[in-house]
Coordinates of C-alpha atoms in Angstrom, one line a residue:
M1 CA -27.1 13.1 9.5
D2 CA -30.1 13.1 7.4
A3 CA -31.5 10.1 5.6
E4 CA -30.2 11.4 2.3
A5 CA -26.8 12.0 3.5
Q6 CA -26.8 8.6 5.2
D7 CA -27.8 7.0 1.9
S8 CA -25.0 8.8 0.0
F9 CA -22.4 7.5 2.6
R10 CA -23.5 4.1 2.3
E11 CA -23.5 3.8 -1.3
F12 CA -19.9 5.7 -1.3
V13 CA -19.0 2.8 1.4
E14 CA -20.4 0.0 -1.0
H15 CA -18.8 1.0 -3.9
R16 CA -15.3 2.5 -3.0
S17 CA -14.3 0.3 0.0
S18 CA -12.4 -2.1 -1.7
A19 CA -10.1 0.2 -3.5
L20 CA -9.5 2.2 -0.2
L21 CA -8.9 -1.2 1.8
K22 CA -6.0 -2.2 -0.8
T23 CA -4.6 1.4 -0.2
A24 CA -4.8 0.8 3.6
V25 CA -3.5 -2.5 3.4
L26 CA -0.4 -1.1 1.6
L27 CA 0.2 1.6 3.6
S28 CA 0.1 -0.7 6.9
G29 CA 2.9 -3.2 5.0
G30 CA 0.2 -5.8 4.5
D31 CA -1.0 -6.2 7.8
R32 CA -4.7 -6.7 6.7
H33 CA -6.5 -6.2 10.4
T34 CA -4.7 -2.8 10.6
A35 CA -5.5 -1.9 7.4
E36 CA -9.5 -2.6 8.4
D37 CA -8.7 -0.5 11.7
L38 CA -7.5 2.4 9.6
L39 CA -10.2 2.4 7.0
Q40 CA -12.6 2.2 9.5
N41 CA -11.1 5.3 11.6
A42 CA -11.2 7.0 8.3
L43 CA -14.9 6.3 7.2
I44 CA -15.9 7.3 10.9
K45 CA -14.3 10.7 10.5
A46 CA -15.7 11.2 7.2
A47 CA -19.2 10.1 8.2
G48 CA -19.4 12.8 10.7
R49 CA -18.4 15.3 8.1
W50 CA -20.3 13.8 5.5
H51 CA -22.4 17.0 4.6
R52 CA -19.7 19.4 4.1
I53 CA -17.4 16.9 2.0
D54 CA -16.9 18.0 -1.8
E55 CA -14.8 15.0 -3.0
P56 CA -15.4 11.8 -0.6
E57 CA -12.9 9.8 -2.0
A58 CA -9.7 12.2 -1.7
Y59 CA -11.3 13.1 1.8
V60 CA -10.9 9.9 2.9
R61 CA -7.7 8.9 1.2
Q62 CA -6.2 12.1 2.8
I63 CA -7.2 10.5 6.4
L64 CA -5.9 7.3 5.3
Y65 CA -2.7 9.0 4.6
R66 CA -2.2 11.0 7.7
Q67 CA -3.5 8.2 10.1
Q68 CA -0.9 6.1 8.8
I69 CA 1.8 8.9 9.3
S70 CA 0.8 9.5 12.9
R71 CA 1.1 5.6 13.3
W72 CA 4.8 5.4 12.4
R73 CA 5.5 8.8 14.4
L74 CA 4.3 7.0 17.3
K75 CA 6.5 4.1 16.6
W76 CA 4.4 1.2 17.1
P77 CA 6.1 -2.2 17.7
R78 CA 5.6 -4.1 14.4
R79 CA 3.9 -7.2 14.9
E80 CA 4.1 -10.4 13.0
L81 CA 1.5 -11.3 10.1
S82 CA 0.1 -15.1 10.7
V83 CA -2.6 -16.5 8.4
A84 CA -4.5 -19.7 9.3
E85 CA -4.3 -20.7 5.4
P86 CA -2.2 -20.2 2.7
P87 CA -3.3 -17.3 0.4
E88 CA -4.9 -17.6 -3.2
G89 CA -4.4 -21.4 -4.1
R90 CA -5.1 -21.6 -7.9
A91 CA -3.3 -24.3 -9.8
D92 CA -2.5 -22.1 -13.2
A93 CA 0.7 -20.9 -13.7
D94 CA -0.1 -17.5 -14.1
A95 CA -2.3 -17.2 -11.0
S96 CA 0.4 -18.7 -8.8
S97 CA 2.9 -16.4 -10.3
A98 CA 0.8 -13.4 -9.7
A99 CA 0.1 -14.4 -6.1
E100 CA 4.0 -15.4 -5.6
L101 CA 4.8 -11.7 -6.9
R102 CA 2.2 -10.1 -4.7
L103 CA 3.7 -12.1 -1.4
V104 CA 7.3 -11.3 -2.1
M105 CA 6.2 -7.5 -2.7
R106 CA 4.1 -7.8 0.7
G107 CA 6.9 -9.1 2.7
A108 CA 9.4 -6.6 0.8
L109 CA 7.0 -3.5 1.5
A110 CA 6.6 -4.6 5.2
R111 CA 10.5 -4.6 5.8
L112 CA 10.3 -1.0 4.6
T113 CA 10.5 1.6 7.4
P114 CA 6.7 3.4 7.4
R115 CA 8.0 6.5 5.9
Q116 CA 9.5 4.8 2.7
R117 CA 6.3 2.5 2.5
T118 CA 4.1 5.5 2.5
V119 CA 6.1 7.5 -0.1
L120 CA 6.2 4.3 -2.3
V121 CA 2.5 3.8 -1.9
L122 CA 1.6 7.3 -2.7
R123 CA 3.8 7.9 -5.5
Y124 CA 3.6 4.5 -7.0
F125 CA 0.4 2.7 -6.3
E126 CA -1.8 5.9 -5.9
D127 CA 0.1 7.4 -8.8
L128 CA 0.3 10.7 -7.2
P129 CA 2.9 13.4 -8.6
E130 CA 5.6 14.1 -6.5
A131 CA 4.4 17.5 -5.3
D132 CA 1.1 16.0 -4.0
V133 CA 3.3 13.3 -1.9
A134 CA 5.4 16.3 -0.7
R135 CA 1.9 18.5 0.2
I136 CA 0.4 15.4 2.0
L137 CA 3.5 14.2 3.8
G138 CA 4.5 17.6 4.8
C139 CA 7.8 17.5 3.4
S140 CA 9.8 19.3 0.6
V141 CA 9.5 17.7 -3.3
G142 CA 13.3 16.8 -2.9
T143 CA 12.7 14.8 0.2
V144 CA 10.0 12.5 -1.6
R145 CA 12.3 12.0 -4.5
S146 CA 15.2 11.1 -2.6
T147 CA 13.0 8.7 -0.3
A148 CA 11.4 7.0 -3.2
H149 CA 14.7 6.5 -4.9
R150 CA 16.2 4.8 -1.6
S151 CA 13.1 3.2 -1.1
L152 CA 13.3 1.5 -4.6
A153 CA 17.0 0.8 -4.1
R154 CA 16.2 -0.9 -0.7
L155 CA 13.2 -2.9 -2.3
R156 CA 15.8 -4.2 -4.8
T157 CA 18.0 -5.2 -2.2
L158 CA 15.5 -6.7 0.4
A159 CA 13.9 -8.8 -2.5
P160 CA 16.0 -9.2 -5.5
E161 CA 13.4 -11.9 -6.6
L162 CA 11.0 -9.3 -7.5
A163 CA 13.1 -8.9 -11.0
A164 CA 12.8 -12.4 -11.6
L165 CA 8.9 -12.7 -10.9
S166 CA 7.8 -9.6 -12.8
G167 CA 9.5 -10.6 -16.2
G168 CA 11.6 -7.3 -16.0
E169 CA 15.4 -7.9 -16.6
D170 CA 17.6 -4.9 -16.4
D171 CA 21.4 -4.9 -16.3
R172 CA 21.7 -6.1 -12.6
T173 CA 19.6 -9.2 -13.4
A174 CA 21.2 -10.0 -16.6
S175 CA 24.6 -10.7 -15.1
A176 CA 22.9 -13.2 -12.5
P177 CA 23.7 -16.7 -12.5
D178 CA 20.9 -19.1 -14.3
Y179 CA 19.8 -21.7 -12.0
T180 CA 17.2 -22.8 -14.8
P181 CA 17.2 -26.8 -14.4
V182 CA 19.1 -28.7 -17.3
E183 CA 18.8 -32.3 -18.2
V184 CA 22.2 -34.3 -17.2
R185 CA 22.8 -37.5 -19.0
P186 CA 25.0 -40.2 -17.4

């Protein structure tokens, strides 16, 4: 790699690695270490072909998706996520609510199958059209639609608290019992 290409690659990594890492974390089910490995491998592969790449971000994202597909085809055992400190300890209510929503979402995504998680990340986080998701995953558009539908239904089952945390109330949560505290006088 010549000096100009090396500078271009470094600049790309500096500016886009955080966004790419977020995608990798979602694809890996919230396991940051696996996500970092996934991103590093994708960047290594991209660096080897850097002078031939027209759209670097699309190319690296494609590598991320394909590596994730390869990982879940191997059926690696799931690893437990352990952390030394609680995440994001801000005091204001909005920040704690957002942090709680992220934790619940991460846990719910981790309980989905890798294929379901990948479809949801590509379709809703990456905001890709169904046809693009189908092309990336090597399946039909109908498979993407049905997998997304079943995955969202499973998310609602696994984490019904998502509806309450996000503030969105639909027919299922409107009929749920209300557990808000009330004042009781003797």
